[in-house]
Structures are given as C-alpha cells and as structure tokens.
Tab-separated table of C-alpha atoms and ligand atoms in Angstrom:
chain	number	residue	atom	x	y	z
A	1	MET	CA	0.005	0.002	0.012
A	2	ALA	CA	1.289	3.481	-0.859
A	3	ALA	CA	2.499	5.683	1.994
A	4	GLN	CA	0.450	8.347	3.632
A	5	ILE	CA	1.657	11.797	2.641
A	6	ILE	CA	2.642	14.025	5.535
A	7	ASP	CA	1.343	17.360	4.242
A	8	GLY	CA	3.732	20.050	5.486
A	9	LYS	CA	1.710	22.875	4.007
A	10	ALA	CA	-1.455	21.803	5.857
A	11	LEU	CA	0.451	21.172	9.145
A	12	ALA	CA	2.196	24.545	8.861
A	13	GLN	CA	-1.112	26.259	8.087
A	14	GLN	CA	-2.700	24.802	11.173
A	15	LEU	CA	0.317	25.836	13.295
A	16	ARG	CA	0.101	29.396	11.944
A	17	ILE	CA	-3.595	29.590	12.795
A	18	ASP	CA	-2.805	28.390	16.394
A	19	ILE	CA	0.116	30.874	16.593
A	20	ALA	CA	-2.034	33.801	15.419
A	21	LYS	CA	-4.625	33.014	18.047
A	22	ASP	CA	-1.963	32.696	20.737
A	23	VAL	CA	-0.368	36.014	19.636
A	24	SER	CA	-3.692	37.767	19.726
A	25	GLU	CA	-4.501	36.539	23.282
A	26	PHE	CA	-0.955	37.369	24.460
A	27	ASN	CA	-1.171	40.869	22.975
A	28	GLU	CA	-4.588	41.500	24.654
A	29	ARG	CA	-3.187	40.384	27.984
A	30	THR	CA	0.179	42.167	27.878
A	31	GLY	CA	0.103	44.774	25.119
A	32	ILE	CA	3.201	43.118	23.594
A	33	ARG	CA	3.515	42.012	19.940
A	34	PRO	CA	6.254	39.368	19.543
A	35	GLY	CA	8.913	40.965	17.339
A	36	LEU	CA	11.187	39.200	14.867
A	37	ALA	CA	14.131	40.966	13.161
A	38	ALA	CA	15.474	39.378	9.987
A	39	VAL	CA	18.892	40.428	8.790
A	40	LEU	CA	19.917	39.802	5.189
A	41	VAL	CA	23.344	40.768	3.873
A	42	GLY	CA	23.984	40.846	0.106
A	43	GLY	CA	21.812	40.071	-2.851
A	44	ASP	CA	21.473	36.254	-2.836
A	45	PRO	CA	18.010	35.795	-4.516
A	46	ALA	CA	17.027	32.618	-2.658
A	47	SER	CA	17.856	34.264	0.720
A	48	ALA	CA	15.873	37.319	-0.275
A	49	ILE	CA	12.861	35.116	-0.999
A	50	TYR	CA	13.231	33.286	2.357
A	51	VAL	CA	13.426	36.582	4.253
A	52	ARG	CA	10.420	38.045	2.403
A	53	ASN	CA	8.376	34.903	3.128
A	54	LYS	CA	9.320	35.091	6.784
A	55	LYS	CA	8.158	38.730	6.924
A	56	ILE	CA	4.819	37.930	5.293
A	57	ALA	CA	4.298	34.972	7.652
A	58	CYS	CA	5.049	37.250	10.632
A	59	GLU	CA	2.541	39.819	9.553
A	60	LYS	CA	-0.180	37.270	8.891
A	61	ALA	CA	0.259	35.771	12.356
A	62	GLY	CA	0.185	39.200	14.070
A	63	LEU	CA	3.858	39.334	14.932
A	64	TYR	CA	5.921	42.517	14.528
A	65	PRO	CA	8.493	42.048	11.708
A	66	GLU	CA	11.607	44.131	11.119
A	67	GLU	CA	13.664	43.551	8.015
A	68	TYR	CA	17.253	44.703	7.486
A	69	LYS	CA	18.614	44.409	3.961
A	70	LEU	CA	22.272	45.293	4.080
A	71	PRO	CA	24.514	45.707	1.070
A	72	GLU	CA	27.040	43.007	0.079
A	73	ALA	CA	29.905	45.342	1.130
A	74	THR	CA	28.709	45.433	4.737
A	75	THR	CA	31.658	44.875	7.127
A	76	GLN	CA	31.838	42.433	10.036
A	77	GLY	CA	31.870	45.436	12.388
A	78	GLU	CA	28.766	47.045	10.851
A	79	LEU	CA	26.869	43.817	11.097
A	80	LEU	CA	27.933	43.347	14.730
A	81	THR	CA	26.795	46.898	15.549
A	82	LEU	CA	23.334	46.132	14.141
A	83	ILE	CA	23.103	42.851	16.109
A	84	HIS	CA	24.056	44.654	19.342
A	85	LYS	CA	21.353	47.236	18.666
A	86	LEU	CA	18.761	44.527	18.082
A	87	ASN	CA	19.843	42.676	21.216
A	88	ALA	CA	19.051	45.809	23.205
A	89	ASP	CA	15.723	46.598	21.449
A	90	PRO	CA	12.762	45.699	23.663
A	91	LYS	CA	10.458	45.416	20.616
A	92	ILE	CA	12.539	42.506	19.278
A	93	HIS	CA	12.223	39.000	20.783
A	94	GLY	CA	13.761	36.983	17.981
A	95	ILE	CA	16.752	37.756	15.683
A	96	LEU	CA	17.411	35.851	12.526
A	97	VAL	CA	20.573	36.292	10.510
A	98	GLN	CA	19.957	34.808	7.090
A	99	LEU	CA	22.704	32.339	6.063
A	100	PRO	CA	24.861	32.092	4.054
A	101	LEU	CA	26.606	35.414	4.747
A	102	PRO	CA	28.949	36.873	2.168
A	103	LYS	CA	32.379	35.213	2.156
A	104	HIS	CA	34.220	38.150	3.755
A	105	ILE	CA	32.138	37.862	6.870
A	106	ASP	CA	32.931	35.240	9.496
A	107	SER	CA	29.522	33.842	10.439
A	108	LYS	CA	30.586	32.191	13.712
A	109	PRO	CA	31.223	35.444	15.729
A	110	ILE	CA	28.075	36.872	14.178
A	111	LEU	CA	25.842	34.043	15.312
A	112	GLU	CA	27.510	34.137	18.731
A	113	ALA	CA	26.846	37.897	19.010
A	114	VAL	CA	23.088	37.296	18.762
A	115	SER	CA	21.741	37.346	22.313
A	116	GLN	CA	21.064	33.789	23.516
A	117	HIS	CA	17.709	35.110	24.704
A	118	LYS	CA	16.721	36.194	21.153
A	119	ASP	CA	18.313	33.428	19.194
A	120	ALA	CA	15.171	32.356	17.280
A	121	ASP	CA	17.112	29.934	15.087
A	122	GLY	CA	18.717	28.185	18.076
A	123	PHE	CA	22.269	28.415	16.621
A	124	HIS	CA	23.976	30.143	19.584
A	125	PRO	CA	26.372	27.798	21.472
A	126	TYR	CA	24.390	28.332	24.693
A	127	ASN	CA	21.240	27.049	23.019
A	128	VAL	CA	23.117	24.213	21.293
A	129	GLY	CA	24.384	23.193	24.748
A	130	ARG	CA	20.860	23.368	26.239
A	131	LEU	CA	19.647	21.191	23.386
A	132	VAL	CA	22.371	18.625	24.057
A	133	GLU	CA	21.321	18.537	27.716
A	134	GLY	CA	17.724	17.842	26.647
A	135	GLU	CA	16.500	21.205	28.005
A	136	PRO	CA	16.244	23.325	24.868
A	137	VAL	CA	15.301	26.993	25.095
A	138	PHE	CA	15.233	27.767	21.343
A	139	THR	CA	15.039	24.555	19.342
A	140	PRO	CA	16.371	24.989	15.776
A	141	CYS	CA	13.436	25.511	13.462
A	142	THR	CA	13.890	22.837	10.731
A	143	PRO	CA	14.638	20.011	13.241
A	144	LYS	CA	11.651	21.157	15.357
A	145	GLY	CA	9.510	20.921	12.226
A	146	VAL	CA	10.858	17.456	11.487
A	147	ILE	CA	9.808	16.172	14.903
A	148	HIS	CA	6.352	17.774	14.559
A	149	MET	CA	5.886	15.957	11.254
A	150	ILE	CA	6.926	12.581	12.704
A	151	GLU	CA	4.559	13.115	15.655
A	152	SER	CA	1.765	14.047	13.267
A	153	THR	CA	1.670	10.392	12.092
A	154	GLY	CA	0.423	9.381	15.531
A	155	GLN	CA	3.253	6.812	15.778
A	156	SER	CA	5.273	6.789	19.004
A	157	ILE	CA	8.940	7.624	18.596
A	158	THR	CA	9.860	5.767	21.803
A	159	GLY	CA	11.974	2.656	21.157
A	160	LYS	CA	12.004	3.148	17.346
A	161	ARG	CA	15.163	2.737	15.242
A	162	ALA	CA	15.880	6.126	13.624
A	163	VAL	CA	18.502	6.879	10.998
A	164	VAL	CA	19.452	10.465	10.305
A	165	ILE	CA	21.463	10.927	7.075
A	166	GLY	CA	23.541	14.080	7.383
A	167	ARG	CA	25.396	15.502	10.442
A	168	SER	CA	25.289	19.272	9.931
A	169	ASN	CA	24.973	21.574	12.950
A	170	ILE	CA	21.731	23.053	11.619
A	171	VAL	CA	19.841	19.896	10.631
A	172	GLY	CA	21.424	16.442	11.128
A	173	LYS	CA	22.850	16.804	14.630
A	174	PRO	CA	19.884	18.623	16.197
A	175	VAL	CA	17.417	16.153	14.609
A	176	ALA	CA	19.406	13.241	16.033
A	177	LEU	CA	19.402	14.829	19.501
A	178	LEU	CA	15.665	15.560	19.429
A	179	LEU	CA	14.935	11.973	18.420
A	180	MET	CA	17.246	10.605	21.077
A	181	HIS	CA	15.534	12.742	23.708
A	182	ARG	CA	12.261	11.215	22.554
A	183	HIS	CA	13.721	7.759	23.224
A	184	ALA	CA	14.488	6.600	19.712
A	185	THR	CA	17.594	4.599	19.095
A	186	VAL	CA	19.457	6.883	16.717
A	187	THR	CA	22.158	6.277	14.129
A	188	VAL	CA	23.688	9.251	12.294
A	189	CYS	CA	25.057	8.551	8.846
A	190	HIS	CA	27.364	10.752	6.767
A	191	SER	CA	29.700	10.628	3.780
A	192	ARG	CA	32.071	8.140	5.481
A	193	THR	CA	29.374	5.695	6.626
A	194	GLN	CA	30.003	2.156	5.340
A	195	ASP	CA	27.068	0.349	3.717
A	196	LEU	CA	24.670	3.185	4.336
A	197	PRO	CA	21.760	1.327	2.551
A	198	ALA	CA	22.027	-1.550	5.025
A	199	VAL	CA	21.975	0.886	7.988
A	200	CYS	CA	18.907	2.648	6.528
A	201	ARG	CA	17.018	-0.605	5.990
A	202	GLU	CA	17.037	-1.132	9.785
A	203	ALA	CA	15.175	2.164	10.355
A	204	ASP	CA	11.588	2.726	11.415
A	205	ILE	CA	12.210	6.475	10.887
A	206	VAL	CA	14.570	7.866	8.181
A	207	VAL	CA	15.413	11.598	8.088
A	208	ALA	CA	17.325	12.606	4.948
A	209	ALA	CA	19.317	15.856	5.202
A	210	ILE	CA	22.027	15.429	2.632
A	211	GLY	CA	21.533	17.899	-0.235
A	212	ARG	CA	21.607	15.308	-3.071
A	213	THR	CA	18.714	14.702	-5.358
A	214	GLN	CA	17.137	11.204	-5.119
A	215	PHE	CA	19.889	9.913	-2.831
A	216	VAL	CA	17.515	7.769	-0.790
A	217	THR	CA	16.108	4.964	-2.928
A	218	SER	CA	13.404	2.434	-2.227
A	219	GLU	CA	16.055	-0.319	-1.666
A	220	MET	CA	17.208	1.644	1.408
A	221	ILE	CA	13.772	1.784	3.012
A	222	LYS	CA	12.112	-0.728	5.322
A	223	GLU	CA	8.471	-1.500	4.563
A	224	GLY	CA	6.222	0.920	6.482
A	225	ALA	CA	8.963	3.307	7.602
A	226	ILE	CA	8.380	7.042	8.269
A	227	VAL	CA	10.475	8.960	5.738
A	228	ILE	CA	11.177	12.676	6.302
A	229	ASP	CA	12.880	14.467	3.406
A	230	VAL	CA	14.645	17.672	4.485
A	231	GLY	CA	16.562	18.133	1.233
A	232	ILE	CA	15.908	21.090	-1.041
A	233	ASN	CA	17.776	20.630	-4.329
A	234	ARG	CA	17.315	22.436	-7.619
A	235	ARG	CA	17.097	20.301	-10.729
A	236	GLU	CA	18.580	21.508	-13.995
A	237	ASP	CA	15.124	22.571	-15.209
A	238	GLY	CA	14.783	24.793	-12.116
A	239	SER	CA	12.263	22.639	-10.290
A	240	LEU	CA	12.773	21.539	-6.644
A	241	ALA	CA	13.566	18.036	-5.543
A	242	GLY	CA	14.232	16.424	-2.169
A	243	ASP	CA	16.926	13.913	-1.144
A	244	VAL	CA	14.413	11.009	-1.485
A	245	ASP	CA	13.416	9.288	-4.694
A	246	PHE	CA	9.829	10.089	-3.894
A	247	GLU	CA	7.677	7.947	-6.184
A	248	PRO	CA	9.270	4.496	-5.584
A	249	VAL	CA	9.952	5.185	-1.893
A	250	LYS	CA	6.251	6.214	-1.499
A	251	GLU	CA	5.227	2.685	-2.592
A	252	LYS	CA	7.244	1.145	0.262
A	253	ALA	CA	7.160	3.652	3.189
A	254	GLY	CA	4.281	4.001	5.634
A	255	TRP	CA	4.516	7.835	5.718
A	256	ILE	CA	6.489	10.241	3.575
A	257	THR	CA	6.940	13.980	3.197
A	258	PRO	CA	6.932	15.559	-0.253
A	259	VAL	CA	9.310	18.244	-1.653
A	260	PRO	CA	8.115	20.948	-2.050
A	261	GLY	CA	5.295	21.149	0.462
A	262	GLY	CA	7.041	19.062	3.164
A	263	VAL	CA	9.561	20.188	5.730
A	264	GLY	CA	10.069	23.610	4.069
A	265	PRO	CA	6.808	25.260	5.192
A	266	MET	CA	7.309	23.874	8.732
A	267	THR	CA	10.559	25.797	9.205
A	268	ILE	CA	8.894	29.254	8.994
A	269	ALA	CA	6.020	28.144	11.271
A	270	MET	CA	8.578	27.016	13.879
A	271	LEU	CA	10.412	30.321	13.593
A	272	LEU	CA	7.230	32.165	14.469
A	273	GLN	CA	6.588	29.747	17.367
A	274	ASN	CA	10.117	30.304	18.708
A	275	THR	CA	9.657	34.102	18.587
A	276	VAL	CA	6.315	33.949	20.393
A	277	GLU	CA	7.793	31.625	23.120
A	278	SER	CA	10.626	34.110	23.466
A	279	ALA	CA	8.292	37.077	23.860
A	280	LYS	CA	6.419	35.175	26.583
A	281	ARG	CA	9.712	34.516	28.432
A	282	PHE	CA	10.609	38.226	28.249
A	283	ALA	CA	7.115	39.131	29.526
A	284	LYS	CA	7.623	36.989	32.652
A	285	GLN	CA	10.872	38.731	33.610
B	301	NDP	P1	25.254	20.140	4.732
B	301	NDP	O1	25.878	20.179	3.348
B	301	NDP	O2	25.722	21.033	5.787
B	301	NDP	O3	25.360	18.652	5.274
B	301	NDP	C1	25.068	17.546	4.409
B	301	NDP	C2	25.344	16.277	5.179
B	301	NDP	O4	25.116	15.206	4.241
B	301	NDP	C3	26.777	16.098	5.675
B	301	NDP	O5	26.781	15.623	6.990
B	301	NDP	C4	27.379	15.139	4.676
B	301	NDP	O6	28.336	14.245	5.269
B	301	NDP	C5	26.225	14.320	4.308
B	301	NDP	N1	26.409	13.722	3.001
B	301	NDP	C6	26.779	14.388	1.830
B	301	NDP	N2	26.951	13.497	0.862
B	301	NDP	C7	26.761	12.273	1.375
B	301	NDP	C8	26.834	10.952	0.869
B	301	NDP	N3	27.181	10.723	-0.420
B	301	NDP	N4	26.570	9.929	1.684
B	301	NDP	C9	26.245	10.162	2.983
B	301	NDP	N5	26.152	11.399	3.537
B	301	NDP	C10	26.438	12.422	2.719
B	301	NDP	O7	23.718	20.309	4.472
B	301	NDP	P2	22.492	20.851	5.459
B	301	NDP	O8	22.373	19.920	6.616
B	301	NDP	O9	22.642	22.269	5.713
B	301	NDP	O10	21.243	20.657	4.511
B	301	NDP	C11	20.894	19.343	3.976
B	301	NDP	C12	19.778	19.531	2.980
B	301	NDP	O11	18.647	20.065	3.699
B	301	NDP	C13	20.051	20.531	1.858
B	301	NDP	O12	19.387	20.047	0.708
B	301	NDP	C14	19.414	21.803	2.274
B	301	NDP	O13	19.024	22.627	1.248
B	301	NDP	C15	18.229	21.264	3.066
B	301	NDP	N6	17.720	22.200	4.080
B	301	NDP	C16	16.356	22.344	4.107
B	301	NDP	C17	15.776	23.153	5.066
B	301	NDP	C18	14.285	23.280	5.081
B	301	NDP	O14	13.749	24.229	5.639
B	301	NDP	N7	13.578	22.318	4.525
B	301	NDP	C19	16.568	23.902	6.028
B	301	NDP	C20	17.970	23.585	6.002
B	301	NDP	C21	18.512	22.772	5.003
B	301	NDP	P3	29.791	14.800	5.817
B	301	NDP	O15	29.500	15.443	7.138
B	301	NDP	O16	30.584	13.508	5.987
B	301	NDP	O17	30.343	15.717	4.785
C-alpha cells in the first residue's frame, strides 16, 4: 500500500492559525507584539525570498516584523553593531541572521553575538548546549519541524530505530538529539558511513538531510517506515527536488513528506513559534 503523505503545507497552516490565536491573546493580555528581526546581507536571490516569506508569515500571524537588507559590502563590524542594537531593542524577541553570509564575513562570531535570549534559530552555542542537555530553550526551526511531522503520524517515537542521514549543525545533529531525547535509538550517517543502505534498511524512521537529489532509494527503506525528506535541491530545469526518490519510496514507506510542500513550510512556522515563546519569556521577567 502506498505511503500516507505528511502534508507540510497543511500542518504549517494549522500551526500558523494556532500561533495567530496565541499572539492575539498574548497581545490583549500584555500589550506586547512578539517581534522578529530578519537580517539579510547581500543580494542572494534565494535568501531574499526566504526573508520576504518570513516577513509575510510574521505579519499574517500578528507578529511585529523588522527587516534589514544590508549591502554586500557590509563589514563584520557594521553587522555586529546592528546585532548589538537589536539585542538591546525591547520590541525585538527573535533575531534571525539569514545564512549564508557573504564570504568576507565570518559567520561564527556573528551568530555568537546574537543574544542567547533572542536566538530564534537556536544556533547560539548556549542554545546548542541546552539542546544537548535535553533542555532546549530555542530549538532549531527545521529540526523542530521534522519532529512535529513525525509526531503528526500518531506513531510513537519511543523505542524506534531512527536513521538520520547528514550530520550538519543546523539539521542532522539537532534532529538526532531531538529523536534521542524522545527515546528513539538513533544512528547518524554521513559521507564516510559504510554500507549506508544496510543501515537505513534497519530504520523505522529515516530523516534525509544530505543535499543530493534522489539519494535515498526504495532499496534503502524498510516497509512501512516514516520517511522525512529535508533536502531542497534544484534540478537543471529549475524545479525543486528532495533527497528522497519520492515515487518508488512512497510505494514502500508508511509515511512520507513531499518536496516541495513538506519540511520547508514547517521551518517558518517554527520560527514564528520560537519568537512567540521568546516574547512570553521576556514578559515573565
Ligand atoms: P550540509 O551540506 O551542511 O550537510 C550535508 C550532510 O550530508 C553532511 O553531513 C554530509 O556528510 C552528508 N552527505 C553528503 N553526501 C553524502 C553521501 N554521499 N553519503 C552520505 N552522507 C552524505 O547540508 P545541510 O544539513 O545544511 O542541509 C541538507 C539539505 O537540507 C540541503 O538540501 C538543504 O538545502 C536542506 N535544508 C532544508 C531546510 C528546510 O527548511 N527544509 C533547512 C535547511 C537545510 P559529511 O558530514 O561527511 O560531509
């Protein structure tokens, strides 16, 4: 039987409705609108689209968006000055620095300059450490979306064999930690993994975060597995494709996410959620 499709668009839409309601109630109670500042440096067209979509999503959910479009020639010092200003701005509860930054800017000190209390992406070392401890403050948005999608199947994660393909700091590692904290038995695969297909065939849950079109084939999937495709790859004709060979894998998996319309829409919804949670923490202080 073909897999059930985990509809990221529909899940994200529901989350945004819930967030808008939450924001409206919070605003009535406190007079505060959760504020998200997005910082974009340079003219990368894909990044510009992401930032614009985030702004629109903020507005629709009743958050307060601020957008900073800085020229390519912006220096490390100028960017740091802006981040320090946003750190001190009481209207802002979440700060997002759109990656990748231009090559002349060292992204590590920039991400570390973002206040740990406004780190809506969860990339600050403090928040990474809290995530490792199993007590996350800001959970990185894409991994948070991945877990939400797995949980939407109604299947328990506890005790399941999970294989995460990819070990990046922004996707693979945090997804593996979140699964482990939910009591899955987790294996992380990467470019040096031996016999990766055999490892994947053991998995009840497969999360693909590689960046290679159709990398995960149906021979690598156990019958009935949950398959989450994080990959966003552009084909030669300009269309988008995930890391999973969707059609054949769909015939074997129990649940599967499409690309587009899968993990992508969840990431923005989680960014809004992180910003609202942050505003609530500030309001309690
Ligand atoms: P990275 O390039 O940082 O990491 C890719 C990982 O895949 C690495 O750990 C790498 O292994 C592994 N890998 C690469 N080739 C192979 C191979 N042949 N066999 C096994 N493992 C391999 O990518 P990201 O984690 O940043 O992103 C992954 C994908 O997810 C991309 O397509 C990206 O566009 C997408 N993405 C989607 C988001 C969304 O919102 N849906 C958000 C963020 C990313 P090694 O460490 O050994 O090099």
